[in-house]
CSV table of C-alpha atoms and ligand atoms in Angstrom, one decimal:
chain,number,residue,atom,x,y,z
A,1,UNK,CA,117.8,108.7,89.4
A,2,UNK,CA,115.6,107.7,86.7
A,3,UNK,CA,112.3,108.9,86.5
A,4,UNK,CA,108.6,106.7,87.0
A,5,UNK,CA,105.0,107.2,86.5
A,6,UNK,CA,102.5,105.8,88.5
A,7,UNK,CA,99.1,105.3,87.9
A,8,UNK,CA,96.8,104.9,90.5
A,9,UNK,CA,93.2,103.2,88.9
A,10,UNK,CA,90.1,104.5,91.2
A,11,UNK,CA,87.4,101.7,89.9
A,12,UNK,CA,83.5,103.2,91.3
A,13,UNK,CA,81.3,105.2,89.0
A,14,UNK,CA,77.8,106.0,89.2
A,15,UNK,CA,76.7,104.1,86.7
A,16,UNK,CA,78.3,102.4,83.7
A,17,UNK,CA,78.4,104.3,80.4
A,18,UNK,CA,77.0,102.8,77.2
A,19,UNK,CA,80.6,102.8,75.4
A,20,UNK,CA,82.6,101.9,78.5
A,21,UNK,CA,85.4,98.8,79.1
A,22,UNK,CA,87.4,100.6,81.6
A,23,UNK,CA,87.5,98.2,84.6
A,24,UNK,CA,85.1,99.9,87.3
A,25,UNK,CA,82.0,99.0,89.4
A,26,UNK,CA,79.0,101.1,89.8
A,27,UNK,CA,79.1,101.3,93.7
A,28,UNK,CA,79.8,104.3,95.3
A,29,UNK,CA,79.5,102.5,99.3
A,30,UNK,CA,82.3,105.1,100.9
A,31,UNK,CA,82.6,101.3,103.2
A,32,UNK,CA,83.8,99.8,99.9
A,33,UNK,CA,85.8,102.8,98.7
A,34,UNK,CA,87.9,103.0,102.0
A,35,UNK,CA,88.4,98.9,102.3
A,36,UNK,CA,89.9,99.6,98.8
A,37,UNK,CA,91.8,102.3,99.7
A,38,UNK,CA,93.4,100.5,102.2
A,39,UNK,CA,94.1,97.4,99.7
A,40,UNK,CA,95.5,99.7,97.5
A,41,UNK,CA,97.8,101.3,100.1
A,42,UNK,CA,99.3,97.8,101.2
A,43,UNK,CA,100.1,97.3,97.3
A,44,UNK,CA,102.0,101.0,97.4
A,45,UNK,CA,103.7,99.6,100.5
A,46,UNK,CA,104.6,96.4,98.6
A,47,UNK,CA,106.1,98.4,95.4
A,48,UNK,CA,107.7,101.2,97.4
A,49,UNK,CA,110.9,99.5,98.1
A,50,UNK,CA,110.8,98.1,94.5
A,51,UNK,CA,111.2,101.6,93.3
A,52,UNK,CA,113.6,103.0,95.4
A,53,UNK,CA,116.0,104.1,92.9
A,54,UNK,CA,113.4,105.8,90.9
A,55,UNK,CA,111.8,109.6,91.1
A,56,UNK,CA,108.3,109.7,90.7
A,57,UNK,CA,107.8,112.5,89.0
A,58,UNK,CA,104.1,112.1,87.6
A,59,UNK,CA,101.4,110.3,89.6
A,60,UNK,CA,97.9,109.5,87.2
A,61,UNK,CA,94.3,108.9,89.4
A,62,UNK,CA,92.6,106.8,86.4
A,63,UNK,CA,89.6,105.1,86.3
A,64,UNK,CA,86.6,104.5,86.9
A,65,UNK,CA,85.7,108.1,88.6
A,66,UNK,CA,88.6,109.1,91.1
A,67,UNK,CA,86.6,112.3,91.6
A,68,UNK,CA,84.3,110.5,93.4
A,69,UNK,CA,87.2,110.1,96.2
A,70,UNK,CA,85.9,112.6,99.7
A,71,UNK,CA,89.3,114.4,100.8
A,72,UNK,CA,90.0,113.0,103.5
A,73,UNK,CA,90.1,109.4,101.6
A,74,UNK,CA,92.4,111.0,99.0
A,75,UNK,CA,94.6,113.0,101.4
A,76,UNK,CA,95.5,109.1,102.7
A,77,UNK,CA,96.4,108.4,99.6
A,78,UNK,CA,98.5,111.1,98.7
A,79,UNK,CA,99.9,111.0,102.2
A,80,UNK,CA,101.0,107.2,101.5
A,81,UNK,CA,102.4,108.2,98.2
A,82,UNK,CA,104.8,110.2,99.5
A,83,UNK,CA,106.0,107.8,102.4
A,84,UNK,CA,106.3,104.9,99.9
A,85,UNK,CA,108.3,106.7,96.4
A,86,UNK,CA,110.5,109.5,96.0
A,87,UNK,CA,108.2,111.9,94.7
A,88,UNK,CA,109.5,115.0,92.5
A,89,UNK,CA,108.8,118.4,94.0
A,90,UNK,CA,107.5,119.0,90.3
A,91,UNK,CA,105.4,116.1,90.1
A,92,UNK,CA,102.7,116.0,87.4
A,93,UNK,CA,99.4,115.3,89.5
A,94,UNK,CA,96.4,114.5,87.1
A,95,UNK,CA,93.0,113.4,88.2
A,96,UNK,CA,90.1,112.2,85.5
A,97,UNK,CA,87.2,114.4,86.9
A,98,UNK,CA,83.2,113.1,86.3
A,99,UNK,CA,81.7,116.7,85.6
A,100,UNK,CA,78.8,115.2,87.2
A,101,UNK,CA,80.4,114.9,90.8
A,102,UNK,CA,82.1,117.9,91.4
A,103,UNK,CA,81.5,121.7,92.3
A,104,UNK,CA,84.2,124.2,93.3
A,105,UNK,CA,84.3,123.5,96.8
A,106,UNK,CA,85.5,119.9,96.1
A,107,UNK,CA,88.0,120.5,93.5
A,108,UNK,CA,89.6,122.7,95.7
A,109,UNK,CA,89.8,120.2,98.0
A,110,UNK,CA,91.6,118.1,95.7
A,111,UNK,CA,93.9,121.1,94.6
A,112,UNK,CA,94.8,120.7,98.8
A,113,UNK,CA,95.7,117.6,98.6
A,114,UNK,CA,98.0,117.9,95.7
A,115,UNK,CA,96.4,117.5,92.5
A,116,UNK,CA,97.8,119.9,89.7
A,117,UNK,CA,96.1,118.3,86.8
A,118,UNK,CA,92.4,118.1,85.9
A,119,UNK,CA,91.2,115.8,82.7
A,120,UNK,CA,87.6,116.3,82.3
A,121,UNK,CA,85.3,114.2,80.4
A,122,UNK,CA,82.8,116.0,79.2
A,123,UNK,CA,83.0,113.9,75.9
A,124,UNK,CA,80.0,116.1,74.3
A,125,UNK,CA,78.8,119.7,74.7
A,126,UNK,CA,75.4,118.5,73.5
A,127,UNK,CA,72.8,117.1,76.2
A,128,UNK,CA,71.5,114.2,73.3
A,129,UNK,CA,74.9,112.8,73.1
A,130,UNK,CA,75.3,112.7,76.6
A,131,UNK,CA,72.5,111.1,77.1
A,132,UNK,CA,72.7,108.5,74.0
A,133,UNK,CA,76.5,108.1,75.5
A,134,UNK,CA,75.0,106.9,79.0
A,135,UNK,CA,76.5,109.8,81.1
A,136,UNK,CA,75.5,111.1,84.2
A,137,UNK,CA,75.9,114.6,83.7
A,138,UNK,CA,74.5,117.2,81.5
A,139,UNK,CA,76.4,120.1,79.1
A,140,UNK,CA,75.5,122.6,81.5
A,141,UNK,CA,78.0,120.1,84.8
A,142,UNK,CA,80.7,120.2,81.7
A,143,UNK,CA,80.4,124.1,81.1
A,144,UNK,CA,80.2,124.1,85.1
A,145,UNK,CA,83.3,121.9,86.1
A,146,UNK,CA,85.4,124.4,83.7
A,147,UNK,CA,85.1,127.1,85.4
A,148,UNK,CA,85.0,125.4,88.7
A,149,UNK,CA,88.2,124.4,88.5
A,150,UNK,CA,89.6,127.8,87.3
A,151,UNK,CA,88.1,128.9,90.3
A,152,UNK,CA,89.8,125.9,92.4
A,153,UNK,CA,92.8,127.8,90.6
A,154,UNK,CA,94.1,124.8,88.3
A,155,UNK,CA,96.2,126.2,85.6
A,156,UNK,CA,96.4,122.8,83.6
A,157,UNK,CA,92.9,122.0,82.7
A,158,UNK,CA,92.5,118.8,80.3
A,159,UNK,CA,88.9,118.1,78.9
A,160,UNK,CA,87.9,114.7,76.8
A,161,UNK,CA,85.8,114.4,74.0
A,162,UNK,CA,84.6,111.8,71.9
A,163,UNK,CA,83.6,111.7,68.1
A,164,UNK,CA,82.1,108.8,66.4
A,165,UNK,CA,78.9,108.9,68.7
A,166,UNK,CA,75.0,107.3,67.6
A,167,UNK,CA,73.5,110.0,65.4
A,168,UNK,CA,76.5,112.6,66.0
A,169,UNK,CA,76.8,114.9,62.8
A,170,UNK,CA,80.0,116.0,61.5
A,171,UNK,CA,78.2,119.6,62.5
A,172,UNK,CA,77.9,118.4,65.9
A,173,UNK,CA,81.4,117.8,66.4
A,174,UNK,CA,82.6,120.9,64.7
A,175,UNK,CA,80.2,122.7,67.3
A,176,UNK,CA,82.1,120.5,70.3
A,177,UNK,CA,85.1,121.5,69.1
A,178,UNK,CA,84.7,125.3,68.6
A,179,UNK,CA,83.2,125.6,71.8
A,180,UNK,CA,86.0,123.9,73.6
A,181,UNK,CA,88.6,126.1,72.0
A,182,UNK,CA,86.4,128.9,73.2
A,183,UNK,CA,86.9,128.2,76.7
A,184,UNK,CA,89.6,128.2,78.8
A,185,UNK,CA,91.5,124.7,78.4
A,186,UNK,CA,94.7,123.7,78.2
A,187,UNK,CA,94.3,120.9,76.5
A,188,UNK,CA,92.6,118.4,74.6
A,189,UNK,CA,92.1,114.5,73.7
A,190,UNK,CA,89.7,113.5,71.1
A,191,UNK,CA,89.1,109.6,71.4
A,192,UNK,CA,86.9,108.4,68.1
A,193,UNK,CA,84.4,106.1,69.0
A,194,UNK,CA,85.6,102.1,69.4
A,195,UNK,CA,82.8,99.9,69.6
A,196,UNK,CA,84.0,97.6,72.9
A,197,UNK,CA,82.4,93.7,73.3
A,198,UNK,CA,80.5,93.1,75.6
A,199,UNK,CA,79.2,97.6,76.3
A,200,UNK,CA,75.9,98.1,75.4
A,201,UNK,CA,76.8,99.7,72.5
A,202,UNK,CA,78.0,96.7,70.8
A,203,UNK,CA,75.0,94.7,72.4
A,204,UNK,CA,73.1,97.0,70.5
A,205,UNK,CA,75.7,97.9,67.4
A,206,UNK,CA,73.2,96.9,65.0
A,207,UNK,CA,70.2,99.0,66.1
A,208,UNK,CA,72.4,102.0,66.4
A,209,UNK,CA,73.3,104.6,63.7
A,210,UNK,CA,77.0,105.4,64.1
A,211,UNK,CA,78.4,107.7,61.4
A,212,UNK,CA,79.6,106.2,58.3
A,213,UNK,CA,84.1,105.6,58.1
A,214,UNK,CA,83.9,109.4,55.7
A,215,UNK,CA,81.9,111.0,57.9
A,216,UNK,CA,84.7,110.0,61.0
A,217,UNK,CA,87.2,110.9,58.9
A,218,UNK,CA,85.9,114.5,58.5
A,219,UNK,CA,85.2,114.3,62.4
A,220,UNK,CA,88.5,113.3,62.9
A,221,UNK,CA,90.9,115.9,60.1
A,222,UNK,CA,88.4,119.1,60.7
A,223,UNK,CA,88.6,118.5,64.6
A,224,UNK,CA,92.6,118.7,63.8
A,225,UNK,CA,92.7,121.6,61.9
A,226,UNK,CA,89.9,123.6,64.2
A,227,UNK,CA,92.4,122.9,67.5
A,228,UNK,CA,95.4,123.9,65.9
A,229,UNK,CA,93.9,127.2,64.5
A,230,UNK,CA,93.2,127.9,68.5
A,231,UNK,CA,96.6,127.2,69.3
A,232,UNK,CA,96.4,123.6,70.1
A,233,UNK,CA,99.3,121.5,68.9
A,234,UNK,CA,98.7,117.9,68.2
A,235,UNK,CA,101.7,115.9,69.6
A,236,UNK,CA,100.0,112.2,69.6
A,237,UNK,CA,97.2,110.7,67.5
A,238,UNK,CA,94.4,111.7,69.9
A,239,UNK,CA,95.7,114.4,71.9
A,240,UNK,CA,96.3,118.0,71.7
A,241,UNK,CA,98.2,120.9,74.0
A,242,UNK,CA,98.7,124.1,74.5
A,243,UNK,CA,102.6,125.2,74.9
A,244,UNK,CA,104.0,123.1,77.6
A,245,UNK,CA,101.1,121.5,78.3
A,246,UNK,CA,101.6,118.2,77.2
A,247,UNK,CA,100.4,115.4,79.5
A,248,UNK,CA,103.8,114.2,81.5
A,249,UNK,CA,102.4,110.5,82.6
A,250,UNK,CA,100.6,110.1,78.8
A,251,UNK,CA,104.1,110.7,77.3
A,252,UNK,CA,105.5,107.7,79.4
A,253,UNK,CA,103.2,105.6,78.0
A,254,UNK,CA,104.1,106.5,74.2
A,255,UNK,CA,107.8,106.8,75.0
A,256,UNK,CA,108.2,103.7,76.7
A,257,UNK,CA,109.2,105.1,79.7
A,258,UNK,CA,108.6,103.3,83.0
A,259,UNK,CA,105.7,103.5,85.2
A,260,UNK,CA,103.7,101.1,87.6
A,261,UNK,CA,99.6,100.6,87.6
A,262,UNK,CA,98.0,99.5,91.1
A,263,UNK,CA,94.5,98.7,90.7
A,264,UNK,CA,92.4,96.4,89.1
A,265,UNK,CA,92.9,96.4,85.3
A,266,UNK,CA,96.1,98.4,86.0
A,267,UNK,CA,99.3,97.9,83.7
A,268,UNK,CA,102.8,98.3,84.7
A,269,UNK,CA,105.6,98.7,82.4
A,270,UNK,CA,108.6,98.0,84.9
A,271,UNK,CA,112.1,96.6,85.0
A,272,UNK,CA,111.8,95.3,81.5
A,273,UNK,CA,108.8,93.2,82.5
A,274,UNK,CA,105.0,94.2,81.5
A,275,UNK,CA,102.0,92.9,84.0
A,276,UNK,CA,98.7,93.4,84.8
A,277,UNK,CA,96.5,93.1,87.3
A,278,UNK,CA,93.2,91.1,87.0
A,279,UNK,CA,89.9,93.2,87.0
A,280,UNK,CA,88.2,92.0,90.2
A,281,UNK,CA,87.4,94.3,93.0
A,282,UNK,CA,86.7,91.3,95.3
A,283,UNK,CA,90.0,89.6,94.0
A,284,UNK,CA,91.8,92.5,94.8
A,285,UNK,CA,90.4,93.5,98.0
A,286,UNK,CA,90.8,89.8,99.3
A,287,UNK,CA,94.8,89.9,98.0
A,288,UNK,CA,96.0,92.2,100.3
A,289,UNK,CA,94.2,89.6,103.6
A,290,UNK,CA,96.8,86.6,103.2
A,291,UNK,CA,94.1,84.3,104.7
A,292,UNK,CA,92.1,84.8,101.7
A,293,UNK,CA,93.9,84.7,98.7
A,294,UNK,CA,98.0,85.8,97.7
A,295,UNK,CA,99.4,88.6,95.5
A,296,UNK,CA,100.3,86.2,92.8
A,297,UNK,CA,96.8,85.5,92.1
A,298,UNK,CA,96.4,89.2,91.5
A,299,UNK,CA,98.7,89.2,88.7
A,300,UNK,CA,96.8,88.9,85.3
A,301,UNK,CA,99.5,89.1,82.6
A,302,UNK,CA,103.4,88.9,83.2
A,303,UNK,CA,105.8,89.6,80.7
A,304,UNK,CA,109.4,89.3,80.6
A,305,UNK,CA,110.2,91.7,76.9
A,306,UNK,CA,112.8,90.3,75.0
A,307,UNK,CA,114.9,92.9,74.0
A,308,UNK,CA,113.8,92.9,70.6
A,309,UNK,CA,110.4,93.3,71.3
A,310,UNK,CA,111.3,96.1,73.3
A,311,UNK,CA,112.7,97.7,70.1
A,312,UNK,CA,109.3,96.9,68.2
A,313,UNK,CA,107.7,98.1,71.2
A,314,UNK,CA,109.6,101.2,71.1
A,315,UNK,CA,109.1,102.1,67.5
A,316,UNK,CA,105.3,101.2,67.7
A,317,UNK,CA,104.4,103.8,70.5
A,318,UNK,CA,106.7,106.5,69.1
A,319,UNK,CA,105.4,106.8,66.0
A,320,UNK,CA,102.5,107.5,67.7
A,321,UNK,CA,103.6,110.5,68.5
A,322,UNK,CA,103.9,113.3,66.0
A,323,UNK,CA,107.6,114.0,66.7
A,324,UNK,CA,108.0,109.7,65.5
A,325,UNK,CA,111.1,108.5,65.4
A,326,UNK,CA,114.0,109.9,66.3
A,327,UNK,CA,117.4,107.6,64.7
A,328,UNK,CA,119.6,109.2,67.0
A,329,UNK,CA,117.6,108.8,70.3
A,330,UNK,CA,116.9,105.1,68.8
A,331,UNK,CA,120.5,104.6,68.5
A,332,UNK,CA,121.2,105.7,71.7
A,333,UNK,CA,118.9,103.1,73.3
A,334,UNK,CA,119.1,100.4,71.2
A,335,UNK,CA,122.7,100.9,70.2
A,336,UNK,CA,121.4,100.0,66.8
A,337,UNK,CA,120.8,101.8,63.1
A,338,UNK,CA,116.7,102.6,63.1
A,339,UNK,CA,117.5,102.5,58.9
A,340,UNK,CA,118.8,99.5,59.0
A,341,UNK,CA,116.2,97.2,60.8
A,342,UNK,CA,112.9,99.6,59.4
A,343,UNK,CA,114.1,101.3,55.9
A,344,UNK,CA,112.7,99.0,54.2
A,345,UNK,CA,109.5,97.9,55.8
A,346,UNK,CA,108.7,101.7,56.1
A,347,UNK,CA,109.8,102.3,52.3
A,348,UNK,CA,106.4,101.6,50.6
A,349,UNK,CA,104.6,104.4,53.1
A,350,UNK,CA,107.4,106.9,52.4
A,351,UNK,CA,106.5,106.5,48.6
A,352,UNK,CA,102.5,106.8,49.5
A,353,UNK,CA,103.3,110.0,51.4
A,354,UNK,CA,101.4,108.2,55.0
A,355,UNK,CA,105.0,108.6,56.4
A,356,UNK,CA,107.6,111.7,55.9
A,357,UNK,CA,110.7,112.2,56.8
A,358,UNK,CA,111.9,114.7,59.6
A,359,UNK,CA,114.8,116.8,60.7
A,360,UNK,CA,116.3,113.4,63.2
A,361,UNK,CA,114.2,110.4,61.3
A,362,UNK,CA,110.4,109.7,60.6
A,363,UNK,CA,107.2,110.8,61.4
A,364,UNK,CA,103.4,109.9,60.1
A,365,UNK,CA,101.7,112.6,57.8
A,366,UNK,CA,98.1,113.4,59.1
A,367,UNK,CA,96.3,111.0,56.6
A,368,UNK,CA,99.6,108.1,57.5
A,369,UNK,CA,98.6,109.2,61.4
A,370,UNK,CA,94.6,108.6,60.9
A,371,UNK,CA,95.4,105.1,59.6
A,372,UNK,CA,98.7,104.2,61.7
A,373,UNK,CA,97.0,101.5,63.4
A,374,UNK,CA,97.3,99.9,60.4
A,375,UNK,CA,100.2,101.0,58.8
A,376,UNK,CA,102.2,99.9,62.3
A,377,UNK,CA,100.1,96.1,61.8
A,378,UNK,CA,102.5,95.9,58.5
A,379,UNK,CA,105.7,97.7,59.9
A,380,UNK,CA,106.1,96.1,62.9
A,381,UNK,CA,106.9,92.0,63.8
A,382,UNK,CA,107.9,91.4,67.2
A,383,UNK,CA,109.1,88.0,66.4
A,384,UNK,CA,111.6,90.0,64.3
A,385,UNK,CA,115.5,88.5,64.8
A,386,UNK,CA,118.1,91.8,65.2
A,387,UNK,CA,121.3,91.3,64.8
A,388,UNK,CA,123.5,91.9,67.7
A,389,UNK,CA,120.2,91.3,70.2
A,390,UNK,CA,118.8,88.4,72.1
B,1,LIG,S1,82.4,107.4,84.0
B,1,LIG,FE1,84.3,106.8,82.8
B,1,LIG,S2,85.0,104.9,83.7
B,1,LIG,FE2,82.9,105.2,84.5
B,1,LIG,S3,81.7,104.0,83.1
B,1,LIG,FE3,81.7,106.1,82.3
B,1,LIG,S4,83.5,106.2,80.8
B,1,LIG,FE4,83.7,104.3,82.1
């Protein structure tokens, strides 16, 4: 059977954070949380069949703030997601946790109903940038939810943090880090700031003092060496683990491995097609009453991949990944020679050193990996014709 992600997106916080884009509402009504729920158990029931011949074998709660969810609310879920996919005994659970809506008692309560996988965002140890960033919780919640959920006896504990914040010093980011790899986590993704239209922070980009590109850059490469001098190994652009603790669903999304979103805002990658869902609550909530409105409406983008876009596709999220490229896996999927279609586009970025060559292909350097964005802009053109492909 071959394997599937899904992704599950939660869309309540509190309040909305000052860098934000993620698709949520501030509205915490437990009335609106359970209609949801509901909605969002009819669209399980309406995908289900789709993926019968497919073994879930890691499950994401995304948002928004799914740890907002009570127990009962997301023992229903659980309870649906195993009457509508074939889920793997070893599933990967992960849940993004608020540290601001938590305590001990409640993460065990999630730990009951199946979760095996805590990311926290605690984004900052230090109360200024948590409070420039808009959060609702202080360092003290982040230190708190740590050890909470040791105590809730998770063994695969995931925090966030970000770099690139208003008046954040290189020092101060050198402090987040050390004191992360000073407690007990198992691993790590460090997002640089990206100023999003339409958040406050771009409303007010030019009032705001965000660190110069050098200063990020230092952020960024002595963040990288400080985690893997604890142990952490880098194994994608922004994220870092312990031994076997990579994140299972995250890989998918870099591997181009399948998976299906339900939500608003949620992507899919399945079947060789890509879609989305649009981000409305009320449009969502509505799409699952047939008096009101039809699935189809729901449906934000819908993409049929031609098969070589898939190949561009494929290249673009594995090089985002420190292991890159691999010609023989690339081979094996594609049928075709890596060399041949990329040799040359790649060439000038071997010379510069941005990409090196490994054991089975190519990988970016650290300095090609900080500015792969860009490099990938220049390598890769999905309107590219490949032989033997359609
Ligand atoms: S809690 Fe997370 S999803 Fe909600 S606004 Fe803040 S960053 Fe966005």
């Amino acid at each position: 059977m071959k394997s599937l992600g899904l992704y599950l997106h939660i869309p309540f916080c509190i309040k909305k954070c000052e860098y934000c884009d993620f698709y949520s509402v501030p509205n915490t009504s437990e009335s609106l949380k359970d209609a949801y729920i509901n909605a969002l158990i009819a669209h399980m029931k309406e995908y289900g069949p789709q993926a019968r011949e497919y073994v879930v074998n890691s499950v994401y709660f995304g948002g928004g703030t799914p740890s907002l969810l009570t127990e009962k609310q997301l023992k229903l879920i659980m309870k649906n997601v195993k009457s509508c996919f074939n889920l793997s005994p070893l599933c990967e659970i992960s849940m993004e946790v608020n540290p601001g809506t938590v305590d001990a008692e409640k993460l065990t309560s999630f730990r009951r109903c199946g979760i095996n996988r805590l990311s926290i965002g605690v984004q900052s140890f230090n109360d200024e940038d948590l409070q420039t960033a808009g959060r609702i919780h202080t360092s003290g919640d982040a230190y708190k939810a740590i050890s909470d959920a040791r105590k809730a006896k998770f063994n695969n504990v995931s925090i966030d943090l970000i770099y690139g914040l208003p008046n954040q010093t290189l020092q101060n980011v050198v402090d987040n880090i050390n004191i992360a790899c000073g407690l007990e986590v198992d691993h790590l993704s460090l997002y640089g700031l990206k100023i999003e239209e339409g958040t406050p922070f771009w409303f007010n980009r030019y009032k705001l003092s965000f660190p110069d590109e050098e200063t990020e850059r230092s952020m960024y490469f002595t963040s990288v060496g400080l985690l893997e001098g604890a142990g952490f190994k880098q194994y994608e652009i922004s994220n870092f683990a312990k031994k076997n603790k990579a994140c299972r669903h995250n890989l998918k999304y870099w591997h181009a491995f399948e998976y299906i979103g339900l939500g608003p805002g949620a992507h899919s990658y399945f079947a060789g097609k890509r879609f989305s869902f649009k981000k409305s609550l009320s449009l969502y909530l509505d799409s699952f009453d047939p008096a009101k409105t039809t699935v189809e409406q729901l449906i934000d983008e819908y993409i049929d991949i031609p098969y070589s876009s898939r190949i561009a596709e494929y290249v673009m999220l594995n090089f985002r990944l420190n292991s890159g490229i691999d010609c023989q896996a690339f081979k094996k999927q594609f049928g075709q020679d890596f060399n041949k279609i990329y040799y040359e586009r790649i060439l000038p970025y071997l010379k510069s050193g941005h990409i090196v060559r490994t054991k089975n292909g190519y990988a970016f350097s650290p300095d090609g990996m900080y500015v792969s964005n860009y490099i990938l802009s220049r390598v890769i053109d999905f309107d590219l014709i490949i032989p033997g492909t359609n």
